[in-house]
mmCIF file with all atom_site columns, C-alpha atoms in Angstrom:
data_model
loop_
_atom_site.group_PDB
_atom_site.id
_atom_site.type_symbol
_atom_site.label_atom_id
_atom_site.label_alt_id
_atom_site.label_comp_id
_atom_site.label_asym_id
_atom_site.label_entity_id
_atom_site.label_seq_id
_atom_site.pdbx_PDB_ins_code
_atom_site.Cartn_x
_atom_site.Cartn_y
_atom_site.Cartn_z
_atom_site.occupancy
_atom_site.B_iso_or_equiv
_atom_site.pdbx_formal_charge
_atom_site.auth_seq_id
_atom_site.auth_comp_id
_atom_site.auth_asym_id
_atom_site.auth_atom_id
_atom_site.pdbx_PDB_model_num
ATOM 1   C CA . MET A 1 1   ? -0.021  -0.014 -0.062  1.00 0.00 ? 33  MET A CA 1
ATOM 2   C CA . SER A 1 2   ? 1.457   3.370  -0.971  1.00 0.00 ? 34  SER A CA 1
ATOM 3   C CA . THR A 1 3   ? 1.340   6.223  1.471   1.00 0.00 ? 35  THR A CA 1
ATOM 4   C CA . PHE A 1 4   ? 0.464   9.805  0.755   1.00 0.00 ? 36  PHE A CA 1
ATOM 5   C CA . GLU A 1 5   ? 0.144   12.859 2.845   1.00 0.00 ? 37  GLU A CA 1
ATOM 6   C CA . VAL A 1 6   ? -3.067  14.920 3.379   1.00 0.00 ? 38  VAL A CA 1
ATOM 7   C CA . VAL A 1 7   ? -3.477  17.226 0.461   1.00 0.00 ? 39  VAL A CA 1
ATOM 8   C CA . VAL A 1 8   ? -6.237  19.769 -0.200  1.00 0.00 ? 40  VAL A CA 1
ATOM 9   C CA . ARG A 1 9   ? -6.467  21.102 -3.758  1.00 0.00 ? 41  ARG A CA 1
ATOM 10  C CA . GLU A 1 10  ? -9.011  23.573 -5.178  1.00 0.00 ? 42  GLU A CA 1
ATOM 11  C CA . THR A 1 11  ? -9.851  23.237 -8.924  1.00 0.00 ? 43  THR A CA 1
ATOM 12  C CA . ASP A 1 12  ? -11.744 25.739 -11.125 1.00 0.00 ? 44  ASP A CA 1
ATOM 13  C CA . SER A 1 13  ? -12.744 23.307 -14.026 1.00 0.00 ? 45  SER A CA 1
ATOM 14  C CA . SER A 1 14  ? -13.259 19.708 -14.835 1.00 0.00 ? 46  SER A CA 1
ATOM 15  C CA . GLU A 1 15  ? -9.960  19.845 -16.758 1.00 0.00 ? 47  GLU A CA 1
ATOM 16  C CA . GLU A 1 16  ? -8.194  20.862 -13.585 1.00 0.00 ? 48  GLU A CA 1
ATOM 17  C CA . THR A 1 17  ? -9.958  18.048 -11.600 1.00 0.00 ? 49  THR A CA 1
ATOM 18  C CA . GLU A 1 18  ? -8.885  15.541 -14.211 1.00 0.00 ? 50  GLU A CA 1
ATOM 19  C CA . GLU A 1 19  ? -5.306  16.836 -14.238 1.00 0.00 ? 51  GLU A CA 1
ATOM 20  C CA . PHE A 1 20  ? -5.241  16.452 -10.462 1.00 0.00 ? 52  PHE A CA 1
ATOM 21  C CA . GLY A 1 21  ? -6.318  12.838 -10.979 1.00 0.00 ? 53  GLY A CA 1
ATOM 22  C CA . VAL A 1 22  ? -3.323  12.371 -13.349 1.00 0.00 ? 54  VAL A CA 1
ATOM 23  C CA . GLU A 1 23  ? -0.971  13.812 -10.724 1.00 0.00 ? 55  GLU A CA 1
ATOM 24  C CA . PHE A 1 24  ? -2.444  11.481 -8.071  1.00 0.00 ? 56  PHE A CA 1
ATOM 25  C CA . SER A 1 25  ? -1.990  8.411  -10.226 1.00 0.00 ? 57  SER A CA 1
ATOM 26  C CA . LYS A 1 26  ? 1.756   8.754  -9.704  1.00 0.00 ? 58  LYS A CA 1
ATOM 27  C CA . GLU A 1 27  ? 1.253   8.177  -6.001  1.00 0.00 ? 59  GLU A CA 1
ATOM 28  C CA . ILE A 1 28  ? -0.911  5.043  -6.045  1.00 0.00 ? 60  ILE A CA 1
ATOM 29  C CA . ARG A 1 29  ? 0.050   1.450  -6.545  1.00 0.00 ? 61  ARG A CA 1
ATOM 30  C CA . ILE A 1 30  ? -1.600  -1.941 -7.257  1.00 0.00 ? 62  ILE A CA 1
ATOM 31  C CA . GLY A 1 31  ? -3.264  -2.933 -4.049  1.00 0.00 ? 63  GLY A CA 1
ATOM 32  C CA . ASP A 1 32  ? -4.388  0.478  -3.094  1.00 0.00 ? 64  ASP A CA 1
ATOM 33  C CA . ASN A 1 33  ? -8.168  0.919  -2.121  1.00 0.00 ? 65  ASN A CA 1
ATOM 34  C CA . ILE A 1 34  ? -9.580  4.374  -2.321  1.00 0.00 ? 66  ILE A CA 1
ATOM 35  C CA . ILE A 1 35  ? -13.014 5.845  -1.454  1.00 0.00 ? 67  ILE A CA 1
ATOM 36  C CA . LEU A 1 36  ? -14.270 8.767  -3.396  1.00 0.00 ? 68  LEU A CA 1
ATOM 37  C CA . LYS A 1 37  ? -16.774 10.703 -1.195  1.00 0.00 ? 69  LYS A CA 1
ATOM 38  C CA . GLY A 1 38  ? -18.910 13.589 -2.140  1.00 0.00 ? 70  GLY A CA 1
ATOM 39  C CA . GLU A 1 39  ? -22.324 14.558 -3.510  1.00 0.00 ? 71  GLU A CA 1
ATOM 40  C CA . LEU A 1 40  ? -23.523 13.821 -6.995  1.00 0.00 ? 72  LEU A CA 1
ATOM 41  C CA . GLY A 1 41  ? -21.677 15.928 -9.550  1.00 0.00 ? 73  GLY A CA 1
ATOM 42  C CA . SER A 1 42  ? -18.846 16.836 -7.161  1.00 0.00 ? 74  SER A CA 1
ATOM 43  C CA . GLY A 1 43  ? -16.094 15.583 -9.566  1.00 0.00 ? 75  GLY A CA 1
ATOM 44  C CA . LYS A 1 44  ? -15.332 11.961 -8.518  1.00 0.00 ? 76  LYS A CA 1
ATOM 45  C CA . THR A 1 45  ? -15.736 10.425 -12.070 1.00 0.00 ? 77  THR A CA 1
ATOM 46  C CA . THR A 1 46  ? -13.812 13.239 -13.547 1.00 0.00 ? 78  THR A CA 1
ATOM 47  C CA . PHE A 1 47  ? -11.047 12.571 -11.056 1.00 0.00 ? 79  PHE A CA 1
ATOM 48  C CA . VAL A 1 48  ? -11.059 8.874  -11.873 1.00 0.00 ? 80  VAL A CA 1
ATOM 49  C CA . LYS A 1 49  ? -10.717 9.713  -15.618 1.00 0.00 ? 81  LYS A CA 1
ATOM 50  C CA . GLY A 1 50  ? -7.458  11.502 -14.650 1.00 0.00 ? 82  GLY A CA 1
ATOM 51  C CA . VAL A 1 51  ? -6.253  8.693  -12.600 1.00 0.00 ? 83  VAL A CA 1
ATOM 52  C CA . VAL A 1 52  ? -6.864  6.138  -15.311 1.00 0.00 ? 84  VAL A CA 1
ATOM 53  C CA . LYS A 1 53  ? -5.299  8.442  -17.885 1.00 0.00 ? 85  LYS A CA 1
ATOM 54  C CA . GLY A 1 54  ? -2.311  8.908  -15.709 1.00 0.00 ? 86  GLY A CA 1
ATOM 55  C CA . LEU A 1 55  ? -1.872  5.082  -15.354 1.00 0.00 ? 87  LEU A CA 1
ATOM 56  C CA . GLY A 1 56  ? -1.743  4.944  -19.201 1.00 0.00 ? 88  GLY A CA 1
ATOM 57  C CA . ILE A 1 57  ? -5.055  3.325  -19.731 1.00 0.00 ? 89  ILE A CA 1
ATOM 58  C CA . THR A 1 58  ? -6.698  4.723  -22.835 1.00 0.00 ? 90  THR A CA 1
ATOM 59  C CA . VAL A 1 59  ? -10.386 3.897  -22.659 1.00 0.00 ? 91  VAL A CA 1
ATOM 60  C CA . ASN A 1 60  ? -13.552 5.977  -22.340 1.00 0.00 ? 92  ASN A CA 1
ATOM 61  C CA . ILE A 1 61  ? -14.359 6.402  -18.651 1.00 0.00 ? 93  ILE A CA 1
ATOM 62  C CA . THR A 1 62  ? -17.897 6.617  -17.566 1.00 0.00 ? 94  THR A CA 1
ATOM 63  C CA . SER A 1 63  ? -19.575 6.453  -14.173 1.00 0.00 ? 95  SER A CA 1
ATOM 64  C CA . PRO A 1 64  ? -20.533 2.839  -13.374 1.00 0.00 ? 96  PRO A CA 1
ATOM 65  C CA . SER A 1 65  ? -23.837 4.072  -11.626 1.00 0.00 ? 97  SER A CA 1
ATOM 66  C CA . PHE A 1 66  ? -25.880 1.385  -13.478 1.00 0.00 ? 98  PHE A CA 1
ATOM 67  C CA . THR A 1 67  ? -23.221 -1.276 -14.068 1.00 0.00 ? 99  THR A CA 1
ATOM 68  C CA . ILE A 1 68  ? -21.782 -0.848 -10.459 1.00 0.00 ? 100 ILE A CA 1
ATOM 69  C CA . ILE A 1 69  ? -18.303 -1.935 -11.630 1.00 0.00 ? 101 ILE A CA 1
ATOM 70  C CA . ASN A 1 70  ? -16.132 -0.979 -14.501 1.00 0.00 ? 102 ASN A CA 1
ATOM 71  C CA . LEU A 1 71  ? -12.717 -2.556 -14.979 1.00 0.00 ? 103 LEU A CA 1
ATOM 72  C CA . TYR A 1 72  ? -9.989  -0.751 -16.906 1.00 0.00 ? 104 TYR A CA 1
ATOM 73  C CA . LYS A 1 73  ? -6.748  -2.584 -17.916 1.00 0.00 ? 105 LYS A CA 1
ATOM 74  C CA . SER A 1 74  ? -3.435  -1.665 -19.260 1.00 0.00 ? 106 SER A CA 1
ATOM 75  C CA . GLU A 1 75  ? 0.227   -2.673 -19.050 1.00 0.00 ? 107 GLU A CA 1
ATOM 76  C CA . SER A 1 76  ? 2.318   -0.930 -16.462 1.00 0.00 ? 108 SER A CA 1
ATOM 77  C CA . ARG A 1 77  ? 4.659   1.714  -17.772 1.00 0.00 ? 109 ARG A CA 1
ATOM 78  C CA . THR A 1 78  ? 7.542   0.481  -15.690 1.00 0.00 ? 110 THR A CA 1
ATOM 79  C CA . THR A 1 79  ? 7.009   -3.249 -14.963 1.00 0.00 ? 111 THR A CA 1
ATOM 80  C CA . ASN A 1 80  ? 5.139   -4.543 -18.009 1.00 0.00 ? 112 ASN A CA 1
ATOM 81  C CA . HIS A 1 81  ? 2.515   -6.146 -15.547 1.00 0.00 ? 113 HIS A CA 1
ATOM 82  C CA . GLU A 1 82  ? -1.095  -5.555 -16.115 1.00 0.00 ? 114 GLU A CA 1
ATOM 83  C CA . ILE A 1 83  ? -2.681  -2.817 -14.181 1.00 0.00 ? 115 ILE A CA 1
ATOM 84  C CA . VAL A 1 84  ? -6.349  -3.303 -13.365 1.00 0.00 ? 116 VAL A CA 1
ATOM 85  C CA . VAL A 1 85  ? -8.467  -0.542 -11.979 1.00 0.00 ? 117 VAL A CA 1
ATOM 86  C CA . ALA A 1 86  ? -11.765 -1.464 -10.487 1.00 0.00 ? 118 ALA A CA 1
ATOM 87  C CA . HIS A 1 87  ? -13.985 1.565  -10.644 1.00 0.00 ? 119 HIS A CA 1
ATOM 88  C CA . ILE A 1 88  ? -17.085 0.968  -8.449  1.00 0.00 ? 120 ILE A CA 1
ATOM 89  C CA . ASP A 1 89  ? -20.047 3.133  -7.859  1.00 0.00 ? 121 ASP A CA 1
ATOM 90  C CA . LEU A 1 90  ? -22.347 2.421  -4.903  1.00 0.00 ? 122 LEU A CA 1
ATOM 91  C CA . TYR A 1 91  ? -24.666 5.279  -5.471  1.00 0.00 ? 123 TYR A CA 1
ATOM 92  C CA . ARG A 1 92  ? -27.695 3.174  -6.345  1.00 0.00 ? 124 ARG A CA 1
ATOM 93  C CA . ILE A 1 93  ? -26.888 0.470  -3.835  1.00 0.00 ? 125 ILE A CA 1
ATOM 94  C CA . GLU A 1 94  ? -28.452 0.332  -0.412  1.00 0.00 ? 126 GLU A CA 1
ATOM 95  C CA . LYS A 1 95  ? -26.085 -0.321 2.420   1.00 0.00 ? 127 LYS A CA 1
ATOM 96  C CA . LYS A 1 96  ? -28.046 -3.468 3.468   1.00 0.00 ? 128 LYS A CA 1
ATOM 97  C CA . ASP A 1 97  ? -27.382 -4.809 -0.098  1.00 0.00 ? 129 ASP A CA 1
ATOM 98  C CA . LEU A 1 98  ? -23.691 -4.538 -0.154  1.00 0.00 ? 130 LEU A CA 1
ATOM 99  C CA . SER A 1 99  ? -22.729 -7.878 1.341   1.00 0.00 ? 131 SER A CA 1
ATOM 100 C CA . GLY A 1 100 ? -24.380 -9.683 -1.603  1.00 0.00 ? 132 GLY A CA 1
ATOM 101 C CA . LEU A 1 101 ? -22.340 -7.821 -4.275  1.00 0.00 ? 133 LEU A CA 1
ATOM 102 C CA . GLY A 1 102 ? -19.006 -9.698 -3.798  1.00 0.00 ? 134 GLY A CA 1
ATOM 103 C CA . ILE A 1 103 ? -17.019 -6.479 -4.383  1.00 0.00 ? 135 ILE A CA 1
ATOM 104 C CA . ASP A 1 104 ? -14.534 -7.345 -1.649  1.00 0.00 ? 136 ASP A CA 1
ATOM 105 C CA . GLU A 1 105 ? -12.604 -9.449 -4.181  1.00 0.00 ? 137 GLU A CA 1
ATOM 106 C CA . PHE A 1 106 ? -11.518 -6.153 -5.703  1.00 0.00 ? 138 PHE A CA 1
ATOM 107 C CA . PHE A 1 107 ? -10.075 -4.956 -2.441  1.00 0.00 ? 139 PHE A CA 1
ATOM 108 C CA . LEU A 1 108 ? -7.261  -7.440 -2.792  1.00 0.00 ? 140 LEU A CA 1
ATOM 109 C CA . LYS A 1 109 ? -3.645  -6.758 -3.926  1.00 0.00 ? 141 LYS A CA 1
ATOM 110 C CA . ASP A 1 110 ? -4.193  -7.347 -7.660  1.00 0.00 ? 142 ASP A CA 1
ATOM 111 C CA . TYR A 1 111 ? -6.279  -4.174 -8.205  1.00 0.00 ? 143 TYR A CA 1
ATOM 112 C CA . ILE A 1 112 ? -6.312  -0.494 -7.695  1.00 0.00 ? 144 ILE A CA 1
ATOM 113 C CA . THR A 1 113 ? -9.767  0.096  -6.410  1.00 0.00 ? 145 THR A CA 1
ATOM 114 C CA . LEU A 1 114 ? -11.640 3.431  -6.688  1.00 0.00 ? 146 LEU A CA 1
ATOM 115 C CA . ILE A 1 115 ? -15.090 3.403  -5.081  1.00 0.00 ? 147 ILE A CA 1
ATOM 116 C CA . GLU A 1 116 ? -17.537 6.230  -5.502  1.00 0.00 ? 148 GLU A CA 1
ATOM 117 C CA . TYR A 1 117 ? -19.757 6.511  -2.465  1.00 0.00 ? 149 TYR A CA 1
ATOM 118 C CA . GLY A 1 118 ? -17.521 3.965  -0.772  1.00 0.00 ? 150 GLY A CA 1
ATOM 119 C CA . ASP A 1 119 ? -18.417 5.548  2.543   1.00 0.00 ? 151 ASP A CA 1
ATOM 120 C CA . LYS A 1 120 ? -21.474 3.309  2.536   1.00 0.00 ? 152 LYS A CA 1
ATOM 121 C CA . LEU A 1 121 ? -19.101 0.223  3.165   1.00 0.00 ? 153 LEU A CA 1
ATOM 122 C CA . ASP A 1 122 ? -18.866 -0.949 6.842   1.00 0.00 ? 154 ASP A CA 1
ATOM 123 C CA . LYS A 1 123 ? -16.309 0.685  8.928   1.00 0.00 ? 155 LYS A CA 1
ATOM 124 C CA . GLU A 1 124 ? -14.560 -2.722 9.558   1.00 0.00 ? 156 GLU A CA 1
ATOM 125 C CA . ILE A 1 125 ? -14.160 -3.294 5.884   1.00 0.00 ? 157 ILE A CA 1
ATOM 126 C CA . ILE A 1 126 ? -12.662 0.165  5.383   1.00 0.00 ? 158 ILE A CA 1
ATOM 127 C CA . GLU A 1 127 ? -10.154 -0.469 8.163   1.00 0.00 ? 159 GLU A CA 1
ATOM 128 C CA . SER A 1 128 ? -9.477  -4.085 7.314   1.00 0.00 ? 160 SER A CA 1
ATOM 129 C CA . TYR A 1 129 ? -8.505  -3.282 3.708   1.00 0.00 ? 161 TYR A CA 1
ATOM 130 C CA . LYS A 1 130 ? -6.781  0.001  4.624   1.00 0.00 ? 162 LYS A CA 1
ATOM 131 C CA . PHE A 1 131 ? -8.945  2.361  2.398   1.00 0.00 ? 163 PHE A CA 1
ATOM 132 C CA . ARG A 1 132 ? -7.911  5.858  1.915   1.00 0.00 ? 164 ARG A CA 1
ATOM 133 C CA . THR A 1 133 ? -10.527 8.576  1.359   1.00 0.00 ? 165 THR A CA 1
ATOM 134 C CA . ILE A 1 134 ? -10.692 11.361 -1.037  1.00 0.00 ? 166 ILE A CA 1
ATOM 135 C CA . SER A 1 135 ? -13.499 13.937 -0.383  1.00 0.00 ? 167 SER A CA 1
ATOM 136 C CA . PHE A 1 136 ? -14.982 16.064 -3.098  1.00 0.00 ? 168 PHE A CA 1
ATOM 137 C CA . GLU A 1 137 ? -16.958 19.276 -2.455  1.00 0.00 ? 169 GLU A CA 1
ATOM 138 C CA . HIS A 1 138 ? -18.694 21.815 -4.744  1.00 0.00 ? 170 HIS A CA 1
ATOM 139 C CA . LEU A 1 139 ? -17.424 25.332 -4.302  1.00 0.00 ? 171 LEU A CA 1
ATOM 140 C CA . GLY A 1 140 ? -19.945 26.840 -6.754  1.00 0.00 ? 172 GLY A CA 1
ATOM 141 C CA . GLY A 1 141 ? -19.745 26.943 -10.506 1.00 0.00 ? 173 GLY A CA 1
ATOM 142 C CA . ASP A 1 142 ? -16.982 24.643 -11.688 1.00 0.00 ? 174 ASP A CA 1
ATOM 143 C CA . GLY A 1 143 ? -15.006 25.060 -8.580  1.00 0.00 ? 175 GLY A CA 1
ATOM 144 C CA . ARG A 1 144 ? -14.143 21.881 -6.429  1.00 0.00 ? 176 ARG A CA 1
ATOM 145 C CA . ARG A 1 145 ? -12.309 21.230 -3.217  1.00 0.00 ? 177 ARG A CA 1
ATOM 146 C CA . ILE A 1 146 ? -10.558 17.835 -3.249  1.00 0.00 ? 178 ILE A CA 1
ATOM 147 C CA . LYS A 1 147 ? -9.024  16.493 -0.058  1.00 0.00 ? 179 LYS A CA 1
ATOM 148 C CA . LEU A 1 148 ? -6.770  13.458 -0.086  1.00 0.00 ? 180 LEU A CA 1
ATOM 149 C CA . GLU A 1 149 ? -6.860  11.895 3.461   1.00 0.00 ? 181 GLU A CA 1
#
């Protein structure tokens, strides 16, 4: 699990939010589990677009609100091993229904897992798999405050 310090960044456009995701991608490693927390439209999926782009994965990124899980794959830039990003969105899932999804298989060392609305997960799961949290906040207009915890 990589470590990173608490960072707060304010962005003024979706392009800046995506670019911050590209920067952040340099700090994460296979096995990292990250919760993306914030209200609808606060920049979570845009940030994921940047992370995936920064990892060298060239696919169209969309929110998995209806599919629940999107997997993005690419060869690592440095090790020639496959990188698999599990992009999970729990927006439409009730907390009581989480145990039946089987998403915990993505919290293992073989993936980089980014979970929108991951704060719905039980605290024990978050602690057990050492999730980090990134919070997104609207600042009005296209402004966002992003906090890496």
